[in-house]
Amino acid sequence: ACQKTPTEPNTPIERDEATSGESVATSETQGAAAEVISPIVSFYEPAGTGEEAPTYLLFIKPWEKDYPAQVTTTCKGVEAYVVAGTNGIVMNNHCILETGDATAYAILSDGSTIFIGPETRLQINLGEGMSEVILEAGEIVNNVAPQGSDRSYSVLAGDAVLEVEGTQFGVSLKGKQIHVGVVDGRVKARRCTARTTRACTSWRPTTPIVEAGQRLTGAVSGADLGTPEAADFYNGNVEDFPLLSAELLNGIPIFGVSINGEHF
């Protein structure tokens, strides 16, 4: 990678495990020190060098050009450009990715795949029993491996938390609009109304369930996310989900490892 001028790292912020219920309070909320901030989720940096593990694999397209496409990364406060060919590149936990005009695939250790569209900015956070994607802008398509009872997979976009157990769904955050489209499985959408730096402390009472073949649209910091409505993602004409086209749905890449350790 070609490293750009290092910058000062952000103040480390630790995350508690997600809690359930319509209204959640932690010990942090007790006392004057419990400052309630905007419900909009933000990126966070690792607390120490040990936070680099676990890792995930990143592929960047197009890779057939004379000058391969590149993605900007910010890892522990240091910004750099990275390129990845057909064997991918190993990325550390908590790195922030900006795709620019490229597209990318992130392959997680549990077998889940995240297709990252152009002009997308996100952070992938992996921990024991959990995978979390913070989407600040752009669009992603999640192909989530079955999580079972001991794992969780969630996407945080604006003030919404989208939780799944194993499904294929797209999330688009453009401006102040959140769009969720489910191709397979189901997604539970929760909206945070107040949070501390560690966790959401209050949830809206309504929790829509988005089923396969449905979409959900709402404004960041607006009213409830609304009611899921039917959508045909296979026709490639769903305006808010350009990644969920017929070409993508019929040709999602499958990655494996050959006997000599190379990915294909």
XYZ file of N, CA and C in Angstrom:
792
model
N 0.832 -1.188 0.000
C 0.000 0.000 0.000
C 0.867 1.237 0.000
N 0.407 2.287 -0.650
C 1.118 3.559 -0.653
C 0.554 4.409 0.464
N 1.352 4.630 1.483
C 0.845 5.314 2.667
C 0.847 6.812 2.464
N -0.263 7.436 2.837
C -0.350 8.886 2.806
C 0.197 9.445 4.105
N 0.208 10.771 4.223
C 0.729 11.407 5.427
C -0.052 10.958 6.646
N 0.636 10.376 7.659
C -0.092 9.901 8.846
C -0.805 11.043 9.544
N -1.920 10.717 10.131
C -2.676 11.697 10.910
C -2.829 11.190 12.321
N -3.223 12.085 13.218
C -3.433 11.682 14.606
C -4.621 10.740 14.695
N -4.488 9.613 15.399
C -5.615 8.686 15.520
C -6.740 9.286 16.334
N -7.937 8.827 16.059
C -9.086 9.265 16.833
C -9.021 8.710 18.236
N -9.741 9.333 19.151
C -9.796 8.837 20.519
C -10.433 7.458 20.528
N -9.763 6.441 21.108
C -10.341 5.094 21.100
C -11.685 5.068 21.811
N -12.617 4.351 21.231
C -13.936 4.172 21.823
C -14.226 2.686 21.872
N -14.526 2.170 23.022
C -14.860 0.771 23.154
C -16.364 0.606 23.023
N -16.772 -0.565 22.504
C -18.181 -0.853 22.324
C -18.600 -1.979 23.253
N -19.754 -1.778 23.895
C -20.337 -2.867 24.660
C -21.098 -3.778 23.714
N -21.390 -4.997 24.154
C -22.209 -5.882 23.354
C -23.613 -5.294 23.246
N -24.228 -5.514 22.086
C -25.574 -4.964 21.870
C -26.540 -5.573 22.867
N -27.458 -4.732 23.363
C -28.467 -5.207 24.298
C -29.811 -5.145 23.630
N -30.763 -5.878 24.149
C -32.066 -5.966 23.516
C -33.099 -5.215 24.334
N -34.290 -5.018 23.711
C -35.381 -4.342 24.388
C -35.668 -2.999 23.783
N -36.834 -2.449 24.107
C -37.217 -1.176 23.537
C -36.480 -0.027 24.200
N -36.169 -0.132 25.472
C -35.428 0.916 26.163
C -34.301 0.260 26.936
N -33.062 0.658 26.656
C -31.893 0.014 27.226
C -31.097 1.030 28.004
N -30.692 0.707 29.207
C -29.859 1.592 30.002
C -28.659 0.806 30.500
N -27.484 1.408 30.520
C -26.283 0.789 31.030
C -25.803 1.569 32.232
N -24.805 1.021 32.927
C -24.264 1.715 34.090
C -23.669 3.058 33.711
N -23.307 3.181 32.414
C -22.737 4.441 31.952
C -23.758 5.563 32.014
N -25.038 5.217 31.940
C -26.071 6.247 31.929
C -26.406 6.735 33.328
N -25.836 6.147 34.351
C -26.136 6.530 35.712
C -25.097 7.532 36.197
N -25.568 8.709 36.585
C -24.646 9.727 37.075
C -24.464 10.830 36.070
N -23.787 11.882 36.506
C -23.619 13.068 35.673
C -22.723 12.814 34.484
N -21.844 11.796 34.571
C -20.898 11.537 33.498
C -21.553 10.889 32.292
N -22.793 10.470 32.422
C -23.469 9.772 31.337
C -24.068 10.772 30.364
N -23.250 11.289 29.475
C -23.706 12.282 28.510
C -24.382 11.578 27.346
N -25.625 11.918 27.087
C -26.360 11.350 25.973
C -26.056 12.173 24.730
N -25.636 11.489 23.676
C -25.247 12.183 22.451
C -26.210 11.815 21.329
N -25.912 12.302 20.139
C -26.766 12.044 18.982
C -26.953 10.555 18.763
N -28.145 10.152 18.315
C -28.357 8.732 18.041
C -27.634 8.238 16.798
N -27.032 9.141 16.034
C -26.323 8.748 14.825
C -25.046 8.023 15.210
N -24.863 6.808 14.714
C -23.694 6.018 15.057
C -22.461 6.594 14.357
N -21.294 6.398 14.942
C -20.058 6.903 14.360
C -19.000 5.812 14.361
N -17.984 5.984 13.530
C -16.870 5.044 13.493
C -16.117 5.077 14.815
N -15.388 4.023 15.105
C -14.529 4.026 16.270
C -13.227 3.315 15.956
N -12.213 3.645 16.734
C -10.869 3.122 16.528
C -10.580 2.003 17.517
N -9.646 1.097 17.203
C -9.292 0.039 18.152
C -8.643 0.602 19.400
N -8.862 -0.091 20.520
C -8.329 0.371 21.796
C -6.855 0.053 21.958
N -6.330 -0.890 21.188
C -4.930 -1.263 21.322
C -4.503 -2.138 20.169
N -3.230 -2.527 20.151
C -2.714 -3.313 19.034
C -3.378 -4.675 18.948
N -3.814 -5.216 20.075
C -4.477 -6.505 20.066
C -5.787 -6.501 19.305
N -6.344 -5.287 19.054
C -7.620 -5.177 18.355
C -7.484 -5.428 16.856
N -6.252 -5.611 16.362
C -6.069 -5.855 14.939
C -6.659 -7.197 14.518
N -6.723 -8.145 15.422
C -7.322 -9.441 15.116
C -8.755 -9.448 15.644
N -9.698 -10.084 14.965
C -9.536 -10.861 13.739
C -9.433 -9.988 12.491
N -9.122 -10.621 11.382
C -8.969 -9.915 10.117
C -10.021 -10.412 9.125
N -10.104 -9.730 7.978
C -10.972 -10.175 6.896
C -10.250 -9.958 5.583
N -10.788 -10.524 4.524
C -10.132 -10.480 3.218
C -10.875 -9.506 2.314
N -10.137 -8.651 1.601
C -10.738 -7.626 0.749
C -10.295 -7.821 -0.694
N -11.256 -7.853 -1.609
C -11.000 -7.883 -3.046
C -11.502 -6.572 -3.632
N -10.756 -6.002 -4.572
C -11.115 -4.715 -5.162
C -11.236 -4.876 -6.674
N -12.319 -4.346 -7.246
C -12.554 -4.405 -8.684
C -12.594 -2.987 -9.253
N -12.236 -2.811 -10.532
C -11.725 -3.850 -11.438
C -10.246 -4.134 -11.177
N -9.848 -5.380 -11.375
C -8.442 -5.735 -11.162
C -7.731 -6.116 -12.461
N -8.441 -5.987 -13.595
C -7.824 -6.370 -14.864
C -7.154 -5.197 -15.565
N -7.231 -3.987 -14.982
C -6.627 -2.810 -15.603
C -5.111 -2.813 -15.428
N -4.428 -2.007 -16.273
C -2.985 -1.828 -16.091
C -2.696 -1.215 -14.729
N -3.571 -0.322 -14.298
C -3.459 0.276 -12.970
C -4.669 -0.178 -12.157
N -4.486 -1.144 -11.270
C -5.625 -1.709 -10.541
C -6.379 -0.644 -9.750
N -7.681 -0.886 -9.574
C -8.487 0.019 -8.756
C -7.978 0.010 -7.321
N -8.202 1.087 -6.621
C -7.704 1.200 -5.256
C -8.811 1.684 -4.327
N -8.626 1.361 -3.055
C -9.532 1.779 -1.998
C -8.720 2.523 -0.954
N -9.271 3.613 -0.438
C -8.606 4.347 0.635
C -8.970 3.724 1.973
N -7.960 3.462 2.801
C -8.200 2.890 4.117
C -7.656 3.818 5.191
N -8.306 3.822 6.333
C -7.809 4.510 7.520
C -7.763 3.476 8.638
N -6.550 3.092 9.028
C -6.355 2.071 10.052
C -5.540 2.673 11.194
N -6.153 2.726 12.376
C -5.496 3.294 13.563
C -5.007 4.715 13.294
N -5.819 5.482 12.561
C -5.518 6.880 12.313
C -4.593 7.136 11.147
N -4.082 6.102 10.479
C -3.164 6.267 9.359
C -3.913 5.984 8.065
N -3.910 6.949 7.156
C -4.622 6.825 5.892
C -3.687 6.316 4.810
N -4.173 5.386 3.991
C -3.347 4.800 2.940
C -4.219 4.367 1.784
N -3.578 4.146 0.604
C -4.249 3.553 -0.532
C -3.872 2.074 -0.587
N -4.838 1.204 -0.878
C -4.549 -0.210 -1.033
C -5.125 -0.694 -2.353
N -4.446 -1.674 -2.942
C -4.942 -2.355 -4.128
C -4.953 -3.842 -3.818
N -5.814 -4.591 -4.485
C -5.900 -6.020 -4.240
C -6.249 -6.717 -5.536
N -5.446 -7.708 -5.901
C -5.702 -8.489 -7.100
C -6.622 -9.646 -6.808
N -6.507 -10.700 -7.607
C -7.424 -11.824 -7.491
C -7.211 -12.636 -6.223
N -6.088 -12.456 -5.528
C -5.859 -13.164 -4.269
C -6.310 -12.365 -3.062
N -6.753 -11.118 -3.267
C -7.245 -10.312 -2.161
C -6.127 -9.787 -1.286
N -6.516 -9.035 -0.273
C -5.572 -8.464 0.686
C -6.189 -8.592 2.076
N -5.373 -8.931 3.061
C -5.853 -9.090 4.425
C -5.971 -7.717 5.074
N -7.147 -7.417 5.635
C -7.395 -6.142 6.283
C -7.560 -6.337 7.784
N -7.056 -5.391 8.554
C -7.200 -5.442 10.002
C -8.593 -5.004 10.441
N -8.960 -5.447 11.609
C -10.235 -5.076 12.208
C -10.328 -3.568 12.396
N -11.521 -3.011 12.253
C -11.844 -1.606 12.518
C -11.317 -0.625 11.472
N -10.689 -1.092 10.383
C -10.233 -0.148 9.364
C -11.438 0.482 8.656
N -11.319 1.756 8.322
C -12.353 2.476 7.588
C -12.035 2.383 6.097
N -13.026 2.033 5.287
C -12.833 1.859 3.853
C -13.616 2.913 3.092
N -12.993 3.482 2.049
C -13.648 4.400 1.125
C -13.364 3.906 -0.283
N -14.410 3.552 -1.033
C -14.199 2.893 -2.309
C -13.941 3.846 -3.473
N -14.368 5.103 -3.385
C -14.219 5.993 -4.532
C -14.995 5.444 -5.720
N -14.328 5.306 -6.891
C -15.024 4.783 -8.070
C -14.839 3.281 -8.228
N -14.259 2.617 -7.237
C -14.069 1.172 -7.286
C -15.222 0.459 -6.593
N -15.302 -0.842 -6.777
C -16.181 -1.699 -5.994
C -15.315 -2.726 -5.284
N -15.822 -3.333 -4.220
C -15.007 -4.256 -3.438
C -15.869 -5.332 -2.811
N -15.222 -6.450 -2.464
C -15.846 -7.532 -1.713
C -15.049 -7.761 -0.442
N -15.742 -7.809 0.685
C -15.105 -8.182 1.946
C -15.593 -9.580 2.314
N -14.659 -10.482 2.601
C -14.984 -11.862 2.955
C -14.657 -12.052 4.427
N -15.665 -12.322 5.254
C -15.475 -12.494 6.687
C -15.173 -13.951 7.010
N -14.625 -14.172 8.195
C -14.188 -15.514 8.575
C -15.347 -16.494 8.728
N -16.563 -15.989 8.971
C -17.710 -16.889 9.121
C -18.329 -17.262 7.785
N -17.753 -16.767 6.676
C -18.266 -17.060 5.352
C -19.180 -15.998 4.790
N -19.501 -14.981 5.560
C -20.332 -13.886 5.068
C -19.557 -13.042 4.060
N -20.267 -12.503 3.072
C -19.670 -11.663 2.043
C -20.381 -10.313 2.027
N -19.587 -9.245 1.940
C -20.147 -7.894 1.840
C -19.699 -7.297 0.514
N -20.653 -7.019 -0.379
C -20.350 -6.351 -1.643
C -20.478 -4.860 -1.418
N -19.411 -4.118 -1.674
C -19.333 -2.689 -1.351
C -19.350 -1.887 -2.649
N -20.336 -1.028 -2.804
C -20.487 -0.268 -4.031
C -19.568 0.934 -4.103
N -19.520 1.588 -5.263
C -18.721 2.813 -5.416
C -19.217 3.918 -4.494
N -18.313 4.852 -4.192
C -18.633 6.014 -3.358
C -19.255 5.591 -2.026
N -18.695 4.544 -1.443
C -19.184 4.025 -0.167
C -18.109 4.178 0.902
N -18.530 4.541 2.094
C -17.623 4.710 3.228
C -18.184 3.896 4.399
N -17.362 2.969 4.925
C -17.851 2.086 5.977
C -16.708 1.610 6.850
N -17.095 0.949 7.942
C -16.145 0.324 8.851
C -16.675 -1.059 9.205
N -15.793 -2.066 9.158
C -16.158 -3.434 9.523
C -15.525 -3.749 10.873
N -16.363 -4.114 11.835
C -15.907 -4.384 13.201
C -16.245 -5.818 13.561
N -15.235 -6.589 13.897
C -15.398 -8.006 14.203
C -14.987 -8.271 15.641
N -15.787 -9.050 16.331
C -15.483 -9.408 17.710
C -15.907 -10.831 17.979
N -15.732 -11.273 19.196
C -16.099 -12.633 19.551
C -17.617 -12.798 19.457
N -18.047 -13.600 18.510
C -19.466 -13.867 18.357
C -20.249 -12.774 17.666
N -19.596 -11.800 17.032
C -20.340 -10.726 16.387
C -19.606 -10.170 15.177
N -20.389 -9.729 14.198
C -19.900 -8.974 13.050
C -20.764 -7.730 12.937
N -20.115 -6.573 12.813
C -20.840 -5.302 12.763
C -20.284 -4.463 11.625
N -21.171 -3.917 10.809
C -20.790 -3.023 9.720
C -21.412 -1.664 9.995
N -20.591 -0.630 10.065
C -21.087 0.739 10.198
C -21.019 1.388 8.820
N -22.179 1.720 8.266
C -22.259 2.331 6.940
C -22.503 3.823 7.112
N -21.546 4.632 6.674
C -21.689 6.092 6.773
C -22.290 6.683 5.512
N -21.994 6.075 4.367
C -22.542 6.556 3.101
C -22.351 5.475 2.054
N -23.269 5.433 1.069
C -23.123 4.499 -0.033
C -24.076 3.331 0.064
N -23.657 2.199 -0.516
C -24.529 1.026 -0.595
C -23.725 -0.246 -0.440
N -24.287 -1.215 0.272
C -23.672 -2.522 0.432
C -24.729 -3.603 0.245
N -24.273 -4.775 -0.186
C -25.124 -5.959 -0.244
C -24.488 -7.007 0.657
N -25.246 -7.492 1.624
C -24.754 -8.443 2.611
C -25.268 -9.841 2.289
N -24.340 -10.785 2.131
C -24.690 -12.191 1.996
C -24.246 -12.859 3.289
N -25.167 -12.970 4.228
C -24.827 -13.343 5.598
C -24.921 -14.857 5.774
N -23.847 -15.457 6.263
C -23.858 -16.880 6.580
C -24.752 -17.117 7.795
N -25.347 -18.297 7.928
C -26.158 -18.586 9.118
C -25.361 -18.340 10.388
N -25.919 -17.571 11.306
C -25.192 -17.144 12.501
C -25.408 -18.064 13.704
N -26.515 -18.779 13.728
C -26.793 -19.630 14.877
C -27.131 -18.806 16.107
N -27.132 -19.455 17.248
C -27.526 -18.786 18.492
C -26.376 -18.082 19.187
N -25.139 -18.333 18.747
C -23.984 -17.777 19.446
C -23.297 -16.665 18.675
N -23.888 -16.196 17.555
C -23.288 -15.115 16.781
C -24.352 -14.101 16.394
N -23.924 -12.884 16.081
C -24.828 -11.844 15.601
C -24.181 -11.106 14.439
N -25.016 -10.616 13.536
C -24.558 -9.830 12.389
C -25.484 -8.636 12.278
N -24.912 -7.435 12.253
C -25.741 -6.230 12.197
C -25.083 -5.185 11.315
N -25.934 -4.356 10.716
C -25.495 -3.192 9.948
C -26.048 -1.952 10.627
N -25.189 -0.979 10.922
C -25.594 0.279 11.537
C -25.521 1.359 10.474
N -26.646 2.023 10.225
C -26.707 3.071 9.219
C -27.498 4.237 9.776
N -26.860 5.385 9.929
C -27.538 6.527 10.530
C -27.916 6.208 11.961
N -29.219 6.222 12.256
C -29.688 5.872 13.597
C -30.433 4.543 13.588
N -30.244 3.747 12.529
C -30.919 2.457 12.416
C -29.939 1.319 12.624
N -30.403 0.253 13.273
C -29.640 -0.969 13.463
C -30.414 -2.093 12.797
N -29.777 -2.785 11.854
C -30.414 -3.848 11.090
C -29.774 -5.168 11.496
N -30.570 -6.064 12.072
C -30.055 -7.308 12.632
C -30.568 -8.497 11.832
N -29.666 -9.449 11.589
C -30.041 -10.631 10.807
C -29.407 -11.870 11.427
N -29.903 -13.020 11.001
C -29.331 -14.291 11.433
C -28.777 -15.093 10.258
N -28.978 -14.652 9.077
C -28.522 -15.341 7.891
C -29.444 -15.002 6.742
N -28.991 -14.137 5.844
C -29.881 -13.655 4.792
C -29.074 -12.900 3.753
N -29.743 -12.420 2.733
C -29.137 -11.560 1.721
C -29.961 -10.280 1.652
N -29.310 -9.150 1.931
C -30.050 -7.893 1.927
C -29.122 -6.737 1.583
N -29.708 -5.688 1.050
C -28.965 -4.491 0.700
C -29.335 -3.343 1.615
N -28.353 -2.470 1.867
C -28.574 -1.262 2.648
C -27.981 -0.094 1.877
N -28.761 0.942 1.714
C -28.320 2.147 1.031
C -28.514 3.334 1.962
N -27.463 4.132 2.139
C -27.537 5.359 2.935
C -26.985 6.489 2.076
N -27.888 7.280 1.559
C -27.506 8.366 0.664
C -28.172 9.639 1.146
N -27.349 10.598 1.569
C -27.891 11.793 2.187
C -28.518 11.440 3.513
N -29.782 11.761 3.673
C -30.503 11.468 4.912
C -31.477 10.307 4.755
N -31.381 9.579 3.660
C -32.322 8.498 3.386
C -31.688 7.124 3.616
N -32.385 6.285 4.390
C -31.979 4.906 4.619
C -32.912 4.004 3.823
N -32.325 3.097 3.040
C -33.117 2.139 2.281
C -32.626 0.737 2.628
N -33.548 -0.157 2.914
C -33.233 -1.545 3.221
C -34.034 -2.425 2.281
N -33.350 -3.332 1.577
C -34.023 -4.252 0.684
C -33.596 -5.679 0.975
N -34.552 -6.571 1.190
C -34.256 -7.953 1.568
C -34.558 -8.870 0.390
N -33.561 -9.619 -0.038
C -33.709 -10.566 -1.135
C -34.065 -11.943 -0.598
N -33.444 -12.331 0.499
C -33.682 -13.648 1.080
C -33.600 -13.543 2.597
N -34.420 -14.294 3.310
C -34.411 -14.248 4.764
C -35.252 -13.106 5.296
N -34.859 -12.571 6.439
C -35.606 -11.465 7.056
C -34.648 -10.602 7.867
N -34.993 -9.323 7.996
C -34.169 -8.343 8.699
C -35.023 -7.613 9.728
N -34.533 -7.508 10.949
C -35.204 -6.725 11.986
C -34.583 -5.332 12.026
N -35.414 -4.306 11.901
C -34.937 -2.920 11.864
C -35.296 -2.217 13.169
N -34.280 -1.742 13.875
C -34.506 -0.994 15.112
C -33.935 0.410 14.950
N -34.594 1.381 15.567
C -34.152 2.769 15.460
C -33.778 3.304 16.827
N -32.552 3.826 16.930
C -32.034 4.379 18.182
C -32.456 5.846 18.305
N -32.874 6.246 19.503
C -33.252 7.643 19.734
C -32.263 8.379 20.624
N -31.414 7.660 21.360
C -30.394 8.290 22.201
C -29.309 7.263 22.487
N -28.076 7.693 22.463
C -26.983 6.786 22.746
C -25.879 7.494 23.514
N -25.066 6.706 24.198
C -23.824 7.211 24.756
C -22.720 6.816 23.784
N -21.481 7.061 24.152
C -20.395 6.657 23.276
C -20.256 5.143 23.214
N -20.907 4.430 24.138
C -20.746 2.981 24.199
C -21.927 2.207 23.636
N -23.124 2.690 23.810
C -24.281 1.882 23.421
C -25.509 2.755 23.256
N -26.500 2.207 22.550
C -27.792 2.873 22.457
C -28.502 2.751 23.802
N -29.058 3.849 24.273
C -29.728 3.848 25.574
C -31.244 3.901 25.465
N -31.763 4.156 24.255
C -33.213 4.232 24.083
C -33.565 3.874 22.653
N -34.582 3.020 22.501
C -35.017 2.582 21.185
C -36.462 3.005 20.949
N -36.801 3.259 19.692
C -38.202 3.465 19.350
C -38.961 2.156 19.560
N -40.209 2.223 19.986
C -40.949 0.992 20.305
C -41.259 0.121 19.106
N -41.387 0.713 17.920
C -41.729 -0.089 16.744
C -40.478 -0.740 16.173
N -40.580 -2.012 15.825
C -39.455 -2.770 15.270
C -39.939 -3.515 14.031
N -39.893 -2.876 12.859
C -40.372 -3.544 11.649
C -39.525 -4.770 11.307
N -40.181 -5.792 10.786
C -39.510 -6.962 10.251
C -39.652 -6.915 8.735
N -38.525 -6.877 8.022
C -38.544 -6.810 6.565
C -38.312 -8.221 6.033
N -39.291 -8.738 5.317
C -39.218 -10.092 4.785
C -38.616 -10.082 3.381
N -38.315 -11.285 2.883
C -37.789 -11.410 1.525
C -38.765 -10.818 0.519
N -38.230 -10.059 -0.446
C -39.072 -9.417 -1.444
C -39.705 -8.133 -0.967
N -39.158 -7.548 0.113
C -39.683 -6.288 0.627
C -38.565 -5.258 0.780
N -38.984 -4.007 0.820
C -38.059 -2.894 1.048
C -38.620 -2.005 2.138
N -37.714 -1.248 2.765
C -38.094 -0.327 3.838
C -37.316 0.959 3.635
N -37.996 2.099 3.746
C -37.369 3.391 3.502
C -37.718 4.354 4.627
N -36.726 5.113 5.085
C -36.964 6.110 6.120
C -35.870 7.154 6.119
N -36.125 8.262 6.795
C -35.154 9.344 6.903
C -34.386 9.221 8.212
N -33.086 9.539 8.168
C -32.274 9.541 9.375
C -32.835 10.559 10.354
N -32.972 10.159 11.618
C -33.495 11.019 12.687
C -34.935 11.449 12.435
N -35.622 10.737 11.578
C -37.009 11.062 11.312
C -37.939 10.243 12.177
N -39.144 10.038 11.695
C -40.108 9.223 12.417
C -39.730 7.752 12.264
N -40.628 6.872 12.632
C -40.360 5.447 12.485
C -40.031 5.116 11.031
N -39.313 4.019 10.858
C -38.845 3.670 9.525
C -39.976 3.387 8.547
N -41.154 3.172 9.058
C -42.284 2.982 8.167
C -42.670 1.527 8.042
N -43.447 1.234 7.014
C -43.978 -0.105 6.797
C -43.309 -0.734 5.587
N -42.821 -1.965 5.705
C -42.214 -2.634 4.546
C -43.208 -2.748 3.396
N -42.698 -2.626 2.180
C -43.530 -2.746 0.996
C -42.868 -3.697 0.014
N -43.665 -4.278 -0.873
C -43.154 -5.245 -1.835
C -42.212 -4.578 -2.829
N -41.173 -5.316 -3.243
C -40.217 -4.814 -4.221
C -39.668 -5.991 -5.019
N -39.508 -5.791 -6.321
C -38.965 -6.824 -7.196
C -37.527 -6.469 -7.530
N -36.590 -7.015 -6.753
C -35.185 -6.681 -6.952
C -34.609 -7.367 -8.188
N -35.243 -8.406 -8.665
C -34.691 -9.171 -9.773
C -34.827 -8.477 -11.122
N -35.689 -7.457 -11.205
C -35.828 -6.799 -12.497
C -34.763 -5.739 -12.736
N -33.949 -5.463 -11.727
C -32.835 -4.528 -11.901
C -33.247 -3.087 -11.997
N -34.504 -2.766 -11.679
C -34.998 -1.403 -11.827
C -35.357 -0.752 -10.498
N -34.876 -1.293 -9.394
C -35.148 -0.691 -8.095
C -34.163 0.458 -7.910
N -34.663 1.664 -8.010
C -33.815 2.856 -8.116
C -32.856 3.015 -6.948
N -33.310 2.726 -5.735
C -32.487 2.973 -4.559
C -31.460 1.877 -4.304
N -31.482 0.798 -5.080
C -30.567 -0.322 -4.878
C -29.909 -0.723 -6.199
N -29.059 0.117 -6.763
C -28.434 -0.235 -8.043
C -27.582 -1.495 -7.971
N -27.066 -1.846 -6.778
C -26.263 -3.061 -6.666
C -27.123 -4.314 -6.743
N -28.365 -4.207 -6.310
C -29.249 -5.366 -6.324
C -29.856 -5.543 -7.716
N -29.001 -5.670 -8.690
C -29.443 -5.842 -10.066
C -29.513 -7.321 -10.395
N -30.099 -7.621 -11.518
C -30.202 -9.022 -11.942
C -28.814 -9.626 -12.133
N -27.865 -8.819 -12.625
C -26.518 -9.337 -12.842
C -25.877 -9.758 -11.528
N -26.063 -8.953 -10.482
C -25.473 -9.285 -9.188
C -26.144 -10.509 -8.579
N -27.460 -10.524 -8.591
C -28.184 -11.609 -7.946
C -27.944 -12.952 -8.628
N -27.686 -12.925 -9.931
C -27.464 -14.179 -10.653
C -25.994 -14.541 -10.772
N -25.112 -13.689 -10.260
C -23.687 -13.978 -10.412
C -22.863 -13.524 -9.237
N -23.333 -13.768 -8.011
C -22.571 -13.379 -6.829
C -21.318 -14.243 -6.733
N -20.137 -13.644 -6.596
C -18.905 -14.429 -6.555
C -18.857 -15.365 -5.346
N -18.317 -16.536 -5.559
C -18.060 -17.482 -4.485
C -16.546 -17.604 -4.358
N -16.026 -17.382 -3.168
C -14.590 -17.417 -2.957
C -14.194 -18.693 -2.221
N -13.057 -19.231 -2.575
C -12.538 -20.419 -1.918
C -11.037 -20.336 -1.778
N -10.441 -21.395 -1.253
C -9.006 -21.466 -1.046
C -8.475 -22.734 -1.699
N -7.439 -22.589 -2.546
C -6.853 -23.751 -3.221
C -5.913 -24.468 -2.273
N -5.378 -25.591 -2.717
C -4.533 -26.415 -1.843
C -3.223 -25.715 -1.489
N -2.799 -24.743 -2.290
C -1.573 -24.005 -1.961
C -1.862 -22.725 -1.195
N -3.108 -22.544 -0.719
C -3.422 -21.423 0.140
C -3.891 -20.178 -0.561
N -3.929 -20.190 -1.913
C -4.369 -19.006 -2.644
C -5.890 -18.966 -2.721
N -6.415 -17.749 -2.725
C -7.859 -17.571 -2.845
C -8.245 -17.482 -4.323
N -9.430 -17.930 -4.621
C -9.905 -17.830 -6.009
C -11.400 -17.529 -6.003
